[in-house]
Amino acid sequence: MTTGLIPGEHSPDRRPTDGLPHPRHEPVGREALHVDNRSRSSVITARAAASFEPVGRSVATARSFVRDTLQGWGFADIVDDAVVLTSELVTNAVVHAGTAADVLCLRLEDGVRVEVADRYPEREIPLQGHPATMGSPDREGGRGLQLCAALAGRWGVDYTPTHKQVWFQLDLPERPVGTRTAGPALPADLLPLADGRVRVAVVQIDRTAAISSWSEDAEELFGYPAEQVVGKPLTDLAAWPHTPGTSTGIAEALQLSRWEGSYGIRAASGRVTPVYASHLRVRDTDGEPSTVCLLVRDHERAVLQTPLRMPPSDTSATGDGQSTDPFEVFIGSPAPDDLDGLLQRTVERARDMLDGDSAFLLLATDDETELEVRASTGLPSARQRFARVPVEAGPGRYGSARMPAVHDDLSAVPGAVPLLSGTGMRSVVTVPLKVEGRLTGSLGVAAEGPGRYSNEEALRLQFAADRIALAVESARLGELERLRRGSLSFLVEASDLLAGTLDRDQTLALMAQMTVPTLATWCAVYTIADQASEPYLSYVLHEDEELIDGIKSLLSKIAPPDPVPTPGARVWSAPAQSAHQAALRTSMRSLGLGEPIGRLSAGIGPTLATASAVGGETVVLPLVARNRVIGMLTLGKPTDEHFRQEILELAEDLSRRAALALDNARLYSERTAISQSLQRSLLPPELPTIDGVEVEVIYRAAGEGNEVGGDFYDVFPISDGTYGFAIGDVCGTGPNAAAVTGLARHALRLLAREGLSGPAVLERLNSAILDEGARSRFLTLLYGEMRPQADGSAALKVVCAGHPLPLRLRQDGTVEPAAEPQPLLGVIEDLELYEQSVTLDPGDVLLCVTDGVTERREGTRMLGDDGLTDVLTTCTGLTAGAVAARIMRAVERFASDAPSDDMAILAMRVPEVHQD
């Protein structure tokens, strides 16, 4: 069964090519025609066959096999097309079909026939007449068959039960033997126009760009005698077509080994003569370099211009007469809809088109001063991805960016293409990608051998680059827009998360979790306590949790990065160097070249894994808050990977937000610690033990402990057998309230121990509060003195100055106030206070609370004095601790919201007397 044949052609019978592990060439005469009848119209004069294993490297080997075979037969004119088609078909076999590929080259009288067979006949081939199904890059009959239709004179597909074969035939062009290139015979009216006599100006330029030779034709074309221009720079005469935004000039073009293009020469008449030029860089016998320029009038460019070696326009038509876009022929149809896929397809097609060993594509940054590696194939390492090289002057300058360039031997010009340093590539051709005159990228193809490329290949590659430049730029801008939208969403979410916590440790964890794996593979955060402190490794995170300990151990053994406040990311090479050295030592020990392996074998795996994880690019971003470096955010990639500039810019934005959040957490922690310390100083360190009386206190501060002041309590001895107790509430919170609280607590102890009565103590305290002036706050206070009695009761003297009244719980369950309300403190100067006596019988309880208990609210409901009384009536027979706990539970259950005010509960109970 045969499908996909060009109409009007016949498919020859297929001869199996099994069992051909090595290439072989077999001359065949007419006597062999009865054995092979593939083509009855052409005589087979030679054959070459080879089989290739189903591995990726086989594609390059197959290209070399076909190229060498056809060049050996003298078919250099059709080598490129044959190599491209073979590369596609072998890729389908060894990559997509996953089988070995058999390649057979047949030399015919009028061309060459190449057959590629695989061992997967079930793999689908699109039927003829359905070109829309031929474009999927993942199908056997996709781009390969489309290229066959575009490039081959005849092609087809043959099936057997065990094999499937795709063949194509390329016809030799009709041109004299030995010519490098030739065009078809044309009628006279289609020939390019020229003057009666074509003049070719020969101008030689020395190494200083000055004219050293000026031919007679140059004098005739431009009107300058030789003696008038020799010694002057050619730039004085050249009218170079400058492109806005670029700095390319003729001086740079003259430094290239080969160049071809258009510009203008200012003639002696003052008018600019458009010329087409071909430049060749040469050197004389003394090694002195110079440039030979051949110039003709621009309308006579056909005299010098190298023809483009691309498929004729009429061969790009499909079987139904529809034309195929050269972009689709080069890239394949459908084109990848993502930028990375498009770039990777581009470098693979460019490599195949020029039969290179590797290819790469770089995209320009927004300011066009640097080029970033975005795709490569055939290079020995992926470390080049996202690496950057400068376009303009400076070390490592990528001088071939703005113009097509061919380097015959990179070993003679080291650093000309920094991307290829140390890769073993010798020759390279690079062309720019430009959109509307603006540099957007650079495409290059390289080979391991020297002298592989000429100006002709540069022009072919430039044609391809011109076809894809707009698509690449459109995809790049789309990716950039998506990245910017994603970055904005990322930063908004990060800001919300960082603003949602004031805990230092949680802030550090959030910083790391937001960067890994979104921005980096691993992350480490260093913090700096103060300017005199060294950076401290505070947090480490890796996307693989098993590697965190290894990275933490590695970083702890090397000096931390310098806390430089300069904004932006800077490369930190110490982790990668230390990791590589540790891995090397471990590997040497594992080979018996160091310490005995028995003691260290357990650490080989983690050490090598850590080296691989940390061996890539590592950058440090300062964490600057309030004009001070408070730490460093370290981001890392695994071995041979680089950061994209957009990712570094996003990380820099994140570091600024994270630094402020971390500093806020630090300040909050310090303030909380100070507040809690001050709050503890306002409360008694411990309660005294009173014989015959149980005392229990519960204190709950509202909020997160960031304010001091509020409620306070105290129980202290006054004299032998007499104890003072107090519970109070200062208006407000903060330092002023804390000052009044401290004043009240310490004044109570001092005045009570001076032997003053309760009213006298509070009156003097009232005067002291008023003396605070603007800092004074009113204070509600319940103060009392208690003396246990010999009969088991307790005698109390109580003064309630504006405070919630104390409640007395009797053994029979009745509850009644134990004092009367009196004026609060800190409002008026002349207070007339009095004390009331209360006796607690055995089993009685005295409950004292602050207003945070009675004013507990749930909507419009409030617990109040009545609610507190109802709860207290259920506490008969309970100890003081149980009473206080039950009151607190009732208050907490009254409302679902967190308390908005401090609460203090002081419970005192006289135990019952048990008689034996």
mmCIF file of N, CA, C and O in Angstrom, residues 339-410:
data_model
loop_
_atom_site.group_PDB
_atom_site.id
_atom_site.type_symbol
_atom_site.label_atom_id
_atom_site.label_comp_id
_atom_site.label_asym_id
_atom_site.label_seq_id
_atom_site.Cartn_x
_atom_site.Cartn_y
_atom_site.Cartn_z
ATOM 1 N N LEU A 339 6.509 30.622 23.985
ATOM 2 C CA LEU A 339 7.790 31.180 23.560
ATOM 3 C C LEU A 339 8.903 30.160 23.642
ATOM 4 O O LEU A 339 9.699 30.019 22.702
ATOM 5 N N ASP A 340 9.010 29.423 24.736
ATOM 6 C CA ASP A 340 10.091 28.456 24.865
ATOM 7 C C ASP A 340 10.021 27.387 23.786
ATOM 8 O O ASP A 340 11.042 26.982 23.219
ATOM 9 N N GLY A 341 8.806 26.926 23.491
ATOM 10 C CA GLY A 341 8.666 25.941 22.423
ATOM 11 C C GLY A 341 9.062 26.489 21.076
ATOM 12 O O GLY A 341 9.715 25.812 20.270
ATOM 13 N N LEU A 342 8.684 27.737 20.792
ATOM 14 C CA LEU A 342 9.045 28.365 19.525
ATOM 15 C C LEU A 342 10.553 28.539 19.411
ATOM 16 O O LEU A 342 11.155 28.262 18.355
ATOM 17 N N LEU A 343 11.190 28.981 20.473
ATOM 18 C CA LEU A 343 12.632 29.192 20.433
ATOM 19 C C LEU A 343 13.377 27.868 20.286
ATOM 20 O O LEU A 343 14.355 27.781 19.543
ATOM 21 N N GLN A 344 12.920 26.843 20.999
ATOM 22 C CA GLN A 344 13.593 25.552 20.890
ATOM 23 C C GLN A 344 13.433 24.974 19.489
ATOM 24 O O GLN A 344 14.383 24.419 18.924
ATOM 25 N N ARG A 345 12.240 25.097 18.910
ATOM 26 C CA ARG A 345 12.037 24.626 17.536
ATOM 27 C C ARG A 345 12.919 25.418 16.571
ATOM 28 O O ARG A 345 13.454 24.863 15.601
ATOM 29 N N THR A 346 13.089 26.704 16.833
ATOM 30 C CA THR A 346 13.899 27.545 15.953
ATOM 31 C C THR A 346 15.352 27.088 15.938
ATOM 32 O O THR A 346 15.959 26.943 14.866
ATOM 33 N N VAL A 347 15.937 26.865 17.113
ATOM 34 C CA VAL A 347 17.347 26.476 17.141
ATOM 35 C C VAL A 347 17.539 25.090 16.534
ATOM 36 O O VAL A 347 18.558 24.824 15.871
ATOM 37 N N GLU A 348 16.580 24.205 16.721
ATOM 38 C CA GLU A 348 16.707 22.876 16.124
ATOM 39 C C GLU A 348 16.640 22.956 14.601
ATOM 40 O O GLU A 348 17.409 22.285 13.895
ATOM 41 N N ARG A 349 15.718 23.780 14.073
ATOM 42 C CA ARG A 349 15.617 23.931 12.623
ATOM 43 C C ARG A 349 16.855 24.619 12.050
ATOM 44 O O ARG A 349 17.355 24.241 10.984
ATOM 45 N N ALA A 350 17.357 25.618 12.754
ATOM 46 C CA ALA A 350 18.555 26.305 12.277
ATOM 47 C C ALA A 350 19.751 25.367 12.245
ATOM 48 O O ALA A 350 20.548 25.367 11.295
ATOM 49 N N ARG A 351 19.902 24.558 13.278
ATOM 50 C CA ARG A 351 20.994 23.594 13.300
ATOM 51 C C ARG A 351 20.879 22.604 12.149
ATOM 52 O O ARG A 351 21.862 22.305 11.458
ATOM 53 N N ASP A 352 19.665 22.099 11.902
ATOM 54 C CA ASP A 352 19.480 21.136 10.819
ATOM 55 C C ASP A 352 19.698 21.774 9.456
ATOM 56 O O ASP A 352 20.274 21.154 8.555
ATOM 57 N N MET A 353 19.256 23.026 9.304
ATOM 58 C CA MET A 353 19.355 23.683 8.006
ATOM 59 C C MET A 353 20.805 23.862 7.584
ATOM 60 O O MET A 353 21.156 23.692 6.417
ATOM 61 N N LEU A 354 21.673 24.191 8.549
ATOM 62 C CA LEU A 354 23.088 24.407 8.235
ATOM 63 C C LEU A 354 23.940 23.212 8.637
ATOM 64 O O LEU A 354 25.174 23.308 8.612
ATOM 65 N N ASP A 355 23.309 22.109 9.012
ATOM 66 C CA ASP A 355 24.023 20.901 9.400
ATOM 67 C C ASP A 355 25.067 21.211 10.477
ATOM 68 O O ASP A 355 26.227 20.821 10.388
ATOM 69 N N GLY A 356 24.639 21.948 11.496
ATOM 70 C CA GLY A 356 25.550 22.301 12.574
ATOM 71 C C GLY A 356 25.547 21.279 13.683
ATOM 72 O O GLY A 356 24.707 20.373 13.732
ATOM 73 N N ASP A 357 26.491 21.416 14.578
ATOM 74 C CA ASP A 357 26.547 20.564 15.757
ATOM 75 C C ASP A 357 25.780 21.175 16.923
ATOM 76 O O ASP A 357 25.423 20.465 17.868
ATOM 77 N N SER A 358 25.564 22.474 16.889
ATOM 78 C CA SER A 358 24.806 23.141 17.945
ATOM 79 C C SER A 358 24.210 24.420 17.389
ATOM 80 O O SER A 358 24.623 24.900 16.326
ATOM 81 N N ALA A 359 23.240 24.929 18.097
ATOM 82 C CA ALA A 359 22.618 26.205 17.725
ATOM 83 C C ALA A 359 22.129 26.860 19.001
ATOM 84 O O ALA A 359 21.891 26.193 20.017
ATOM 85 N N PHE A 360 21.986 28.156 18.956
ATOM 86 C CA PHE A 360 21.554 28.899 20.136
ATOM 87 C C PHE A 360 20.810 30.142 19.696
ATOM 88 O O PHE A 360 20.968 30.631 18.567
ATOM 89 N N LEU A 361 19.960 30.639 20.595
ATOM 90 C CA LEU A 361 19.200 31.854 20.330
ATOM 91 C C LEU A 361 19.198 32.703 21.583
ATOM 92 O O LEU A 361 18.945 32.205 22.682
ATOM 93 N N LEU A 362 19.497 33.972 21.416
ATOM 94 C CA LEU A 362 19.526 34.922 22.511
ATOM 95 C C LEU A 362 18.494 36.001 22.251
ATOM 96 O O LEU A 362 18.279 36.406 21.100
ATOM 97 N N LEU A 363 17.855 36.475 23.296
ATOM 98 C CA LEU A 363 16.907 37.567 23.193
ATOM 99 C C LEU A 363 17.457 38.797 23.905
ATOM 100 O O LEU A 363 18.118 38.683 24.944
ATOM 101 N N ALA A 364 17.188 39.957 23.333
ATOM 102 C CA ALA A 364 17.704 41.202 23.905
ATOM 103 C C ALA A 364 16.867 41.615 25.113
ATOM 104 O O ALA A 364 15.662 41.351 25.187
ATOM 105 N N THR A 365 17.540 42.250 26.057
ATOM 106 C CA THR A 365 16.832 42.821 27.199
ATOM 107 C C THR A 365 16.099 44.074 26.763
ATOM 108 O O THR A 365 16.251 44.551 25.637
ATOM 109 N N ASP A 366 15.287 44.615 27.669
ATOM 110 C CA ASP A 366 14.485 45.777 27.297
ATOM 111 C C ASP A 366 15.340 46.957 26.863
ATOM 112 O O ASP A 366 14.970 47.704 25.955
ATOM 113 N N ASP A 367 16.498 47.156 27.500
ATOM 114 C CA ASP A 367 17.361 48.284 27.126
ATOM 115 C C ASP A 367 18.316 47.937 25.986
ATOM 116 O O ASP A 367 19.120 48.774 25.573
ATOM 117 N N GLU A 368 18.265 46.681 25.488
ATOM 118 C CA GLU A 368 19.060 46.246 24.339
ATOM 119 C C GLU A 368 20.561 46.353 24.580
ATOM 120 O O GLU A 368 21.343 46.426 23.636
ATOM 121 N N THR A 369 20.985 46.361 25.821
ATOM 122 C CA THR A 369 22.419 46.393 26.115
ATOM 123 C C THR A 369 22.981 45.007 26.391
ATOM 124 O O THR A 369 24.194 44.832 26.410
ATOM 125 N N GLU A 370 22.095 44.034 26.621
ATOM 126 C CA GLU A 370 22.532 42.674 26.908
ATOM 127 C C GLU A 370 21.662 41.693 26.143
ATOM 128 O O GLU A 370 20.527 41.998 25.764
ATOM 129 N N LEU A 371 22.224 40.508 25.930
ATOM 130 C CA LEU A 371 21.490 39.423 25.306
ATOM 131 C C LEU A 371 21.400 38.277 26.298
ATOM 132 O O LEU A 371 22.383 37.935 26.950
ATOM 133 N N GLU A 372 20.228 37.677 26.391
ATOM 134 C CA GLU A 372 19.983 36.606 27.347
ATOM 135 C C GLU A 372 19.742 35.304 26.593
ATOM 136 O O GLU A 372 18.936 35.251 25.670
ATOM 137 N N VAL A 373 20.462 34.268 26.975
ATOM 138 C CA VAL A 373 20.321 32.973 26.321
ATOM 139 C C VAL A 373 18.962 32.375 26.686
ATOM 140 O O VAL A 373 18.657 32.182 27.849
ATOM 141 N N ARG A 374 18.158 32.064 25.677
ATOM 142 C CA ARG A 374 16.841 31.523 25.927
ATOM 143 C C ARG A 374 16.642 30.117 25.377
ATOM 144 O O ARG A 374 15.732 29.417 25.799
ATOM 145 N N ALA A 375 17.457 29.692 24.407
ATOM 146 C CA ALA A 375 17.300 28.339 23.859
ATOM 147 C C ALA A 375 18.620 27.903 23.253
ATOM 148 O O ALA A 375 19.381 28.729 22.726
ATOM 149 N N SER A 376 18.900 26.610 23.344
ATOM 150 C CA SER A 376 20.114 26.067 22.738
ATOM 151 C C SER A 376 19.915 24.588 22.497
ATOM 152 O O SER A 376 19.055 23.951 23.120
ATOM 153 N N THR A 377 20.684 24.055 21.590
ATOM 154 C CA THR A 377 20.666 22.621 21.317
ATOM 155 C C THR A 377 22.070 22.206 20.905
ATOM 156 O O THR A 377 22.774 22.957 20.236
ATOM 157 N N GLY A 378 22.466 21.037 21.358
ATOM 158 C CA GLY A 378 23.781 20.531 21.002
ATOM 159 C C GLY A 378 24.912 21.026 21.861
ATOM 160 O O GLY A 378 26.047 20.587 21.694
ATOM 161 N N LEU A 379 24.653 21.956 22.784
ATOM 162 C CA LEU A 379 25.698 22.433 23.674
ATOM 163 C C LEU A 379 25.867 21.441 24.822
ATOM 164 O O LEU A 379 24.893 20.808 25.254
ATOM 165 N N PRO A 380 27.075 21.304 25.348
ATOM 166 C CA PRO A 380 27.317 20.241 26.335
ATOM 167 C C PRO A 380 26.678 20.479 27.680
ATOM 168 O O PRO A 380 26.691 19.613 28.516
ATOM 169 N N SER A 381 26.119 21.659 27.918
ATOM 170 C CA SER A 381 25.583 21.936 29.240
ATOM 171 C C SER A 381 24.438 22.916 29.119
ATOM 172 O O SER A 381 24.377 23.734 28.206
ATOM 173 N N ALA A 382 23.497 22.815 30.065
ATOM 174 C CA ALA A 382 22.380 23.758 30.106
ATOM 175 C C ALA A 382 22.711 24.989 30.928
ATOM 176 O O ALA A 382 21.849 25.799 31.199
ATOM 177 N N ARG A 383 23.973 25.139 31.310
ATOM 178 C CA ARG A 383 24.330 26.265 32.184
ATOM 179 C C ARG A 383 24.172 27.607 31.466
ATOM 180 O O ARG A 383 24.161 28.652 32.109
ATOM 181 N N GLN A 384 24.074 27.576 30.131
ATOM 182 C CA GLN A 384 23.988 28.826 29.398
ATOM 183 C C GLN A 384 22.592 29.437 29.460
ATOM 184 O O GLN A 384 22.424 30.596 29.112
ATOM 185 N N ARG A 385 21.593 28.659 29.866
ATOM 186 C CA ARG A 385 20.227 29.178 29.842
ATOM 187 C C ARG A 385 20.094 30.369 30.792
ATOM 188 O O ARG A 385 20.449 30.297 31.952
ATOM 189 N N PHE A 386 19.558 31.461 30.259
ATOM 190 C CA PHE A 386 19.332 32.718 30.965
ATOM 191 C C PHE A 386 20.636 33.439 31.315
ATOM 192 O O PHE A 386 20.601 34.436 32.026
ATOM 193 N N ALA A 387 21.784 32.926 30.844
ATOM 194 C CA ALA A 387 23.024 33.680 31.037
ATOM 195 C C ALA A 387 22.989 34.924 30.154
ATOM 196 O O ALA A 387 22.320 34.968 29.126
ATOM 197 N N ARG A 388 23.736 35.931 30.555
ATOM 198 C CA ARG A 388 23.700 37.200 29.827
ATOM 199 C C ARG A 388 25.084 37.588 29.343
ATOM 200 O O ARG A 388 26.087 37.322 30.008
ATOM 201 N N VAL A 389 25.111 38.214 28.172
ATOM 202 C CA VAL A 389 26.353 38.753 27.623
ATOM 203 C C VAL A 389 26.070 40.165 27.141
ATOM 204 O O VAL A 389 24.994 40.445 26.613
ATOM 205 N N PRO A 390 27.014 41.083 27.341
ATOM 206 C CA PRO A 390 26.792 42.455 26.871
ATOM 207 C C PRO A 390 26.905 42.557 25.363
ATOM 208 O O PRO A 390 27.647 41.816 24.723
ATOM 209 N N VAL A 391 26.168 43.500 24.797
ATOM 210 C CA VAL A 391 26.214 43.732 23.356
ATOM 211 C C VAL A 391 27.288 44.745 23.016
ATOM 212 O O VAL A 391 28.002 44.615 22.022
ATOM 213 N N GLU A 392 27.436 45.755 23.836
ATOM 214 C CA GLU A 392 28.357 46.845 23.502
ATOM 215 C C GLU A 392 29.755 46.559 24.034
ATOM 216 O O GLU A 392 30.119 45.428 24.298
ATOM 217 N N ALA A 393 30.534 47.607 24.222
ATOM 218 C CA ALA A 393 31.941 47.456 24.577
ATOM 219 C C ALA A 393 32.093 46.850 25.962
ATOM 220 O O ALA A 393 31.205 46.900 26.798
ATOM 221 N N GLY A 394 33.278 46.277 26.161
ATOM 222 C CA GLY A 394 33.594 45.700 27.454
ATOM 223 C C GLY A 394 34.072 44.278 27.316
ATOM 224 O O GLY A 394 33.977 43.671 26.250
ATOM 225 N N PRO A 395 34.623 43.706 28.395
ATOM 226 C CA PRO A 395 35.090 42.316 28.340
ATOM 227 C C PRO A 395 33.932 41.376 28.009
ATOM 228 O O PRO A 395 32.818 41.540 28.491
ATOM 229 N N GLY A 396 34.182 40.392 27.197
ATOM 230 C CA GLY A 396 33.156 39.434 26.827
ATOM 231 C C GLY A 396 32.112 39.997 25.903
ATOM 232 O O GLY A 396 31.012 39.486 25.794
ATOM 233 N N ARG A 397 32.437 41.084 25.199
ATOM 234 C CA ARG A 397 31.478 41.724 24.313
ATOM 235 C C ARG A 397 31.033 40.761 23.225
ATOM 236 O O ARG A 397 31.836 40.065 22.629
ATOM 237 N N TYR A 398 29.734 40.737 23.003
ATOM 238 C CA TYR A 398 29.189 39.889 21.949
ATOM 239 C C TYR A 398 29.081 40.739 20.698
ATOM 240 O O TYR A 398 28.047 41.303 20.377
ATOM 241 N N GLY A 399 30.198 40.870 19.963
ATOM 242 C CA GLY A 399 30.266 41.818 18.866
ATOM 243 C C GLY A 399 29.482 41.428 17.646
ATOM 244 O O GLY A 399 29.315 42.236 16.742
ATOM 245 N N SER A 400 28.981 40.191 17.541
ATOM 246 C CA SER A 400 28.280 39.764 16.340
ATOM 247 C C SER A 400 26.779 39.965 16.453
ATOM 248 O O SER A 400 26.034 39.405 15.677
ATOM 249 N N ALA A 401 26.336 40.721 17.423
ATOM 250 C CA ALA A 401 24.909 40.749 17.706
ATOM 251 C C ALA A 401 24.121 41.521 16.657
ATOM 252 O O ALA A 401 23.054 41.086 16.252
ATOM 253 N N ARG A 402 24.629 42.650 16.205
ATOM 254 C CA ARG A 402 23.816 43.540 15.394
ATOM 255 C C ARG A 402 23.937 43.277 13.896
ATOM 256 O O ARG A 402 23.171 43.833 13.115
ATOM 257 N N MET A 403 24.883 42.461 13.480
ATOM 258 C CA MET A 403 25.086 42.214 12.058
ATOM 259 C C MET A 403 25.401 40.737 11.845
ATOM 260 O O MET A 403 25.911 40.074 12.733
ATOM 261 N N PRO A 404 25.105 40.213 10.641
ATOM 262 C CA PRO A 404 25.523 38.833 10.362
ATOM 263 C C PRO A 404 27.039 38.722 10.434
ATOM 264 O O PRO A 404 27.769 39.626 10.048
ATOM 265 N N ALA A 405 27.513 37.604 10.959
ATOM 266 C CA ALA A 405 28.952 37.413 11.093
ATOM 267 C C ALA A 405 29.272 35.934 10.984
ATOM 268 O O ALA A 405 28.486 35.082 11.396
ATOM 269 N N VAL A 406 30.438 35.648 10.424
ATOM 270 C CA VAL A 406 30.936 34.284 10.297
ATOM 271 C C VAL A 406 32.314 34.225 10.924
ATOM 272 O O VAL A 406 33.181 35.044 10.597
ATOM 273 N N HIS A 407 32.515 33.298 11.839
ATOM 274 C CA HIS A 407 33.824 33.085 12.446
ATOM 275 C C HIS A 407 34.325 31.718 11.988
ATOM 276 O O HIS A 407 33.723 30.686 12.294
ATOM 277 N N ASP A 408 35.406 31.733 11.226
ATOM 278 C CA ASP A 408 35.942 30.482 10.703
ATOM 279 C C ASP A 408 36.567 29.625 11.793
ATOM 280 O O ASP A 408 36.495 28.394 11.738
ATOM 281 N N ASP A 409 37.188 30.259 12.786
ATOM 282 C CA ASP A 409 37.863 29.492 13.830
ATOM 283 C C ASP A 409 37.854 30.306 15.116
ATOM 284 O O ASP A 409 38.557 31.320 15.229
ATOM 285 N N LEU A 410 37.038 29.875 16.077
ATOM 286 C CA LEU A 410 36.928 30.619 17.334
ATOM 287 C C LEU A 410 38.195 30.528 18.157
ATOM 288 O O LEU A 410 38.411 31.364 19.042
#
